[in-house]
Each structure stands twice: as structure tokens, then as C-alpha cells.
Tab-separated table of C-alpha atoms and ligand atoms in Angstrom:
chain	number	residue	atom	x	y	z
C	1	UNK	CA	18.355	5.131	-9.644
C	2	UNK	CA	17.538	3.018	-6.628
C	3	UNK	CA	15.747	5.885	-4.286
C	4	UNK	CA	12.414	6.013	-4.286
C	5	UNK	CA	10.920	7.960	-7.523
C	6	UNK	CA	7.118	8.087	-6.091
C	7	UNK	CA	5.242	11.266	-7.325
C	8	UNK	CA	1.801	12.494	-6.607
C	9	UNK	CA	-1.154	10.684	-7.937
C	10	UNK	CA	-4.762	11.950	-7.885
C	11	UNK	CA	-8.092	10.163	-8.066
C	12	UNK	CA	-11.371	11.538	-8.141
C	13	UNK	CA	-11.591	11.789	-4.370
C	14	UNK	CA	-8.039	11.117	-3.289
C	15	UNK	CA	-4.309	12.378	-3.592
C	16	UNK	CA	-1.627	9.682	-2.842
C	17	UNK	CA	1.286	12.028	-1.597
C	18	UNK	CA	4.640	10.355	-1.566
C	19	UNK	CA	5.685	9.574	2.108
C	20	UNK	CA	7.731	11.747	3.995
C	21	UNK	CA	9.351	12.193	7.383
C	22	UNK	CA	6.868	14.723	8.530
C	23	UNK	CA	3.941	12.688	7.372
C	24	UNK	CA	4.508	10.395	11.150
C	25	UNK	CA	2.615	13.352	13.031
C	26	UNK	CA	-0.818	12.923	11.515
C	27	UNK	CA	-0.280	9.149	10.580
C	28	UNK	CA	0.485	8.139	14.200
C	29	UNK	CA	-2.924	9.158	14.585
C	30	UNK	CA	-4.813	7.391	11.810
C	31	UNK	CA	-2.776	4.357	12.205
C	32	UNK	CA	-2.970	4.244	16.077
C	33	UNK	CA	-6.001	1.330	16.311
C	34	UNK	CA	-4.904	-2.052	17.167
C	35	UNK	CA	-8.019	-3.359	14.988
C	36	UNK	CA	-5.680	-2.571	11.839
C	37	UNK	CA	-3.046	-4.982	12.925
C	38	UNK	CA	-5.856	-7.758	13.222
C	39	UNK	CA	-4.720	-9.676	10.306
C	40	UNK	CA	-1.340	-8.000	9.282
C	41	UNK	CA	0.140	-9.083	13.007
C	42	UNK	CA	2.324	-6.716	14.983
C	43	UNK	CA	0.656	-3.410	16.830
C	44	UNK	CA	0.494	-0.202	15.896
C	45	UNK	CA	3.705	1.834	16.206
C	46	UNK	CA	4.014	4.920	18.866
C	47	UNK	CA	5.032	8.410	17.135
C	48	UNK	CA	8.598	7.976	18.002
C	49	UNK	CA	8.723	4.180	16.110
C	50	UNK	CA	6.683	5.727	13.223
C	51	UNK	CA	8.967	8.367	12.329
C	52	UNK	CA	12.043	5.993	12.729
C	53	UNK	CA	10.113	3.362	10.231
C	54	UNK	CA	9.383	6.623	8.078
C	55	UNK	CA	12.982	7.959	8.062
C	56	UNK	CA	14.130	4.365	6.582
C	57	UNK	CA	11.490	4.003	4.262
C	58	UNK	CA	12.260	7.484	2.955
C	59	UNK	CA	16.069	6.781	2.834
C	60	UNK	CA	15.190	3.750	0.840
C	61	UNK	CA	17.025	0.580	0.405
C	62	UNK	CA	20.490	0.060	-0.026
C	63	UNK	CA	21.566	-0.376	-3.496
C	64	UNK	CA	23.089	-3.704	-3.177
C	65	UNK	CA	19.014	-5.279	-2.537
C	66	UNK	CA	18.412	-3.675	-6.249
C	67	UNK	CA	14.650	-2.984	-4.924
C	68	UNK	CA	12.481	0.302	-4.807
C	69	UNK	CA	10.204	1.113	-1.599
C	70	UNK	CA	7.470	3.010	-3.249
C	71	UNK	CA	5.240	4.785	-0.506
C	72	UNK	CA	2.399	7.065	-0.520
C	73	UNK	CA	0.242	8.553	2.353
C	74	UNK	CA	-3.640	8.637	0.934
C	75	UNK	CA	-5.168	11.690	1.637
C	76	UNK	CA	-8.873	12.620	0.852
C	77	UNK	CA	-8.789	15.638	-1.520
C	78	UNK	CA	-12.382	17.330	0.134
C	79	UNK	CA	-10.421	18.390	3.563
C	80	UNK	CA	-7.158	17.399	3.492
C	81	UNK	CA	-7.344	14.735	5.654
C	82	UNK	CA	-4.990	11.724	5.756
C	83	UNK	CA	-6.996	8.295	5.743
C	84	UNK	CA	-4.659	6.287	5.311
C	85	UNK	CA	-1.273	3.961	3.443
C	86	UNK	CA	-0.630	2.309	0.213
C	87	UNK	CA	2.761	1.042	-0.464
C	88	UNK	CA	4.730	-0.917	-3.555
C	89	UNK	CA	8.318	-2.678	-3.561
C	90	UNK	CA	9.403	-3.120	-6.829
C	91	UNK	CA	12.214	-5.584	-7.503
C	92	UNK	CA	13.746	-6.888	-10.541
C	93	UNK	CA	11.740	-10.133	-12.418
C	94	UNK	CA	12.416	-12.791	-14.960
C	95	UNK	CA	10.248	-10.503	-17.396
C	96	UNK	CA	10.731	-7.171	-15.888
C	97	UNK	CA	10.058	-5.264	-12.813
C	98	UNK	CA	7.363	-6.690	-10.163
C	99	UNK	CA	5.713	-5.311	-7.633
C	100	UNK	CA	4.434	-6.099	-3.945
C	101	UNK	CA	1.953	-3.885	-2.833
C	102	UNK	CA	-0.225	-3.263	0.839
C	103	UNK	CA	-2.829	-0.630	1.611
C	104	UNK	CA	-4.230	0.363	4.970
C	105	UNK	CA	-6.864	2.975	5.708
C	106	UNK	CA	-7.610	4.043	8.840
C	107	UNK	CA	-10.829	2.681	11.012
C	108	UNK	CA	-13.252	6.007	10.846
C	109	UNK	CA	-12.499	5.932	7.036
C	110	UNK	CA	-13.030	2.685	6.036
C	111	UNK	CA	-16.147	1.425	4.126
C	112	UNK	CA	-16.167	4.471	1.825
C	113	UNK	CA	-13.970	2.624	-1.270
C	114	UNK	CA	-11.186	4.562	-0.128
C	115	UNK	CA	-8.843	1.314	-0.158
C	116	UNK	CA	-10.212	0.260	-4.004
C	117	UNK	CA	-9.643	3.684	-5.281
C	118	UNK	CA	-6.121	4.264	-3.800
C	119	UNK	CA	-5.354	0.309	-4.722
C	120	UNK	CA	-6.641	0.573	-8.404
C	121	UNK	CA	-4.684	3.930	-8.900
C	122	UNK	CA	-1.381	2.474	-7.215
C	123	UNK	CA	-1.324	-0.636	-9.958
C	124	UNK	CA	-2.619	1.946	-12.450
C	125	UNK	CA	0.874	4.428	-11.474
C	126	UNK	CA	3.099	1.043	-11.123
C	127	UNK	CA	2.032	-0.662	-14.925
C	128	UNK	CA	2.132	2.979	-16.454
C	129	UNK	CA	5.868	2.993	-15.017
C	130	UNK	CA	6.798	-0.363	-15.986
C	131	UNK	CA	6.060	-3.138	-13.701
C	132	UNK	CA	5.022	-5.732	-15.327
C	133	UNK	CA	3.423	-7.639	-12.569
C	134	UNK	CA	1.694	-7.224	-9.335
C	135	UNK	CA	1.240	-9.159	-6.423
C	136	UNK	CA	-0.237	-8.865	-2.937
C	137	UNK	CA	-0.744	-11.120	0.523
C	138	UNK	CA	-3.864	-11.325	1.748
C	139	UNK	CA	-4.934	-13.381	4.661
C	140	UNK	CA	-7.775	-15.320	3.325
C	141	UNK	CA	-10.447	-14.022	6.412
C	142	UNK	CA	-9.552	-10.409	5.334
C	143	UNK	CA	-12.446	-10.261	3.313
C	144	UNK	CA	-12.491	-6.378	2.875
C	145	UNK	CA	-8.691	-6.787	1.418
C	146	UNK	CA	-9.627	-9.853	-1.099
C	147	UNK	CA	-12.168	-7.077	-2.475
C	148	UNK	CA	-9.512	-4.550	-2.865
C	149	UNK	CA	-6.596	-6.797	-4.289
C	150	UNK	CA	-9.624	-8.001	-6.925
C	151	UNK	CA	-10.540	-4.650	-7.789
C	152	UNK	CA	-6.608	-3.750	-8.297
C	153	UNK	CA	-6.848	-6.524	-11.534
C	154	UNK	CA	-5.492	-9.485	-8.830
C	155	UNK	CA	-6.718	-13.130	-8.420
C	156	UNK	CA	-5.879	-15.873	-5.777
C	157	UNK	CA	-3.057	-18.253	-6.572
C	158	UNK	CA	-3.926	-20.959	-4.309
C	159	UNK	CA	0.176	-19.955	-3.063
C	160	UNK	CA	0.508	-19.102	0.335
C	161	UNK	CA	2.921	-17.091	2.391
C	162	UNK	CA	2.735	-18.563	5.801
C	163	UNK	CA	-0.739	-17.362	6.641
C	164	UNK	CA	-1.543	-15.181	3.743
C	165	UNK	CA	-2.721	-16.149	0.319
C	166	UNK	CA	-0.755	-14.951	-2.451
C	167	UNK	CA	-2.866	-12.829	-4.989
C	168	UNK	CA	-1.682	-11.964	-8.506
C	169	UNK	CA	-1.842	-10.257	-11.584
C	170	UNK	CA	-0.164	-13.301	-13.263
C	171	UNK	CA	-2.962	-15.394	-15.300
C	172	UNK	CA	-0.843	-18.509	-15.562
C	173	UNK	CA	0.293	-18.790	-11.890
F	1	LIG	C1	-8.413	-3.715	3.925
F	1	LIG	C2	-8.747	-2.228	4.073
F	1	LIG	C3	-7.572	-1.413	3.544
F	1	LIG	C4	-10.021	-1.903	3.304
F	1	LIG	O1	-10.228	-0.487	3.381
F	1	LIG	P1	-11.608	0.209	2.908
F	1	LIG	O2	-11.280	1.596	2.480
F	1	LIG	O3	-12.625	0.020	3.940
F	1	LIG	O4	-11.949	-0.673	1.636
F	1	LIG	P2	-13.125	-0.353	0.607
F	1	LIG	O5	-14.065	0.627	1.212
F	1	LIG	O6	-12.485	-0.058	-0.694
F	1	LIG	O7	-13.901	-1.728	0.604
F	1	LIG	C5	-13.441	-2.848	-0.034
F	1	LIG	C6	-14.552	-3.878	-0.052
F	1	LIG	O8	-14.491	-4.679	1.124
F	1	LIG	C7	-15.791	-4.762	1.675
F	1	LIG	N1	-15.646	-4.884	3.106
F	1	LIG	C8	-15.296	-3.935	3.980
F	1	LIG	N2	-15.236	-4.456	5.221
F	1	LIG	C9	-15.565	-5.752	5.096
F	1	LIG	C10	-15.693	-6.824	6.020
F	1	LIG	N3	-15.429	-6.663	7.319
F	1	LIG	N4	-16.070	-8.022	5.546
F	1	LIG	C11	-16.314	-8.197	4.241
F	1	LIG	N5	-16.197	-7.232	3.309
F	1	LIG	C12	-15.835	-6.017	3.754
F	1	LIG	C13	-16.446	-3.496	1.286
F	1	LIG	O9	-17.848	-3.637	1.369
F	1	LIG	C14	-15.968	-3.322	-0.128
F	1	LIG	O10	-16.668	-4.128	-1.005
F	1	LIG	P3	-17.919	-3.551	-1.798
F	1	LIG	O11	-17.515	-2.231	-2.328
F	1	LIG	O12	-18.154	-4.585	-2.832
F	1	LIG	O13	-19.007	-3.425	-0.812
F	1	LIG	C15	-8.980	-1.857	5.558
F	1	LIG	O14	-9.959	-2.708	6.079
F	1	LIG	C16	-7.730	-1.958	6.402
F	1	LIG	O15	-6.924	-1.041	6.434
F	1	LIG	N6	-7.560	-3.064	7.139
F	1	LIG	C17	-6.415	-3.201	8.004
F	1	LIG	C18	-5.110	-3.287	7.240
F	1	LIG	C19	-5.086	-4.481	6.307
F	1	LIG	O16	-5.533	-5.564	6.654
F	1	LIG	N7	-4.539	-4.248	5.113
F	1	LIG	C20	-4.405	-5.276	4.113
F	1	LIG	C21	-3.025	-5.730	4.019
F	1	LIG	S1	-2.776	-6.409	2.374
């Protein structure tokens, strides 16, 4: 009940594959560029560190935390090629499930819509399986990730979470 339950969703140029083990290989690559990490903090993990963090995130949380770690590689569907991340914990709300989701695509792929498309169809896959809210930080001088969390259906709060600005589904927040 509590292990991950991602499945494969397809957009019209992308296939979000549900992460695995085996995915660290090619994403130790795309995910390699310290310019990623320019307003999410940290550094990019080597291949070793990336298939620990993968082997956790596929084992999923213990039950006790009652959450789901939903996480998909994006892949673009005309080669094959991985681009980049989008990922969704779900945890229990007030009025149902709710969701906190991140994306990250790789440097040579960005600029393309790849983030908006893989964004849009994660909150698409997360309402159609019953969240009932998402929500996403954004640090308010990622300007490229304010235009993806807006074209996933979410709006600034005005909340902040240390340095990043709390964006919303939620109209009355
Ligand atoms: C945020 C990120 C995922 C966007 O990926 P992407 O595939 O390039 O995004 P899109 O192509 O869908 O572009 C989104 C919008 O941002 C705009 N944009 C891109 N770079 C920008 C920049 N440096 N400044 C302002 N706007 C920018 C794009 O023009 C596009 O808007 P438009 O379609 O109206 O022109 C990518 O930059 C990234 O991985 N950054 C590092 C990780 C990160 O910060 N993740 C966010 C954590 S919540």
C-alpha cells in the first residue's frame, strides 16, 4: 500500500518511466552539471551516491511516515534519450492526499518545454489518482521553474520555505 505505485505516463514527446535502480547509469550523466544545483543547493551526486539515493527511493519509505515517493525518469520518446527527473511525495491531508512535486531536466535539454510537459502530465497522473492538492518550492530567481510550476495549474502563496516560495494549487491559501 505504501510502496511506490508509479506507472508509465506518455506525452506527446515524452515517456515518464518510473525510476529504477538501473536508471543511475545514464542519469549520472544528465544530472552531472553543477549549474542544476544553482538554486536547489547541494552538488550533483557521483554514480556511486546516485545509485545509493536510487536504491532508497525505489525501496520507498517506511510505512510508519504514511507517505509515497513517486519518481519518474523523463525520457524523450524520438531516441530514447533520458533528459531528465520529475518526482511527487504524496502524504496524507486534512481533505485527502497532497502532493510535493520537483522536476529537473538536464542542461543540453532544457529550453525545449520539456520541464512544462513532464510537469503538466505529473499533476495530470497525481489528480487522476487522487491527490487532491499540489504544491511545489520554487526559489523566487528560478524564473524557468515559476513558468513550469504555473503551467502545472500552481500559483505563489506569498509562504516561504526558507529560501523558496511555496507555490500551490490551493486557491484560498
Ligand atoms: C527548471 C527546469 C526544470 C526547466 O526546464 P526546461 O525544460 O528548460 O523548462 P521549459 O523548457 O518547460 O521552460 C519553462 C519556461 O521557463 C522559461 N525559461 C527557461 N530558462 C529561463 C531563464 N533562465 N529565465 C527565465 N525564463 C526561463 C522558458 O522560456 C519557458 O517559458 P516559455 O515557454 O514561456 O518561454 C530546468 O531549468 C532545471 O532543471 N533547472 C535546475 C533544477 C531546478 O531548479 N529544478 C526546480 C526545482 S523545483
Amino acid at each position: 500500500m505504501h510502496r511506490p505505485i508509479t506507472e508509465t505516463v506518455e506525452t506527446p514527446r515524452l515517456r515518464l518511466e518510473p525510476l529504477a535502480v538501473h536508471h543511475a547509469e545514464e542519469m549520472a550523466d544528465v544530472l552531472g552539471d553543477a549549474r542544476l544545483h544553482r538554486y536547489m543547493g547541494g552538488a550533483p551526486l557521483t554514480l556511486e551516491e546516485l545509485r545509493a539515493r536510487y536504491e532508497h527511493l525505489a525501496a520507498g519509505p517506511s510505512p510508519f511516515h504514511q507517505e509515497q515517493w513517486l519518481n519518474w525518469i523523463v525520457r524523450r520518446r524520438r531516441d530514447g534519450r533520458a533528459v531528465g527527473t520529475v518526482q511527487a511525495t504524496v502524504t496524507p491531508g486534512r481533505d485527502g492526499p497532497r502532493a510535493s512535486v520537483a522536476w529537473v531536466v538536464g542542461m543540453p535539454y532544457q529550453g525545449f518545454g520539456f520541464a512544462s510537459e513532464a510537469a503538466r502530465a505529473l499533476v495530470d497522473w497525481l489528480t487522476a489518482h487522487g491527490v487532491r492538492h499540489v504544491a511545489a518550492n520554487v526559489h523566487p530567481a528560478n524564473l524557468a521553474s515559476a513558468a513550469v510550476a504555473r503551467r502545472a495549474g500552481l500559483r505563489p502563496t506569498g509562504e516561504f520555505a526558507g529560501d523558496e516560495e511555496v507555490w500551490s494549487d490551493e486557491r484560498d491559501s
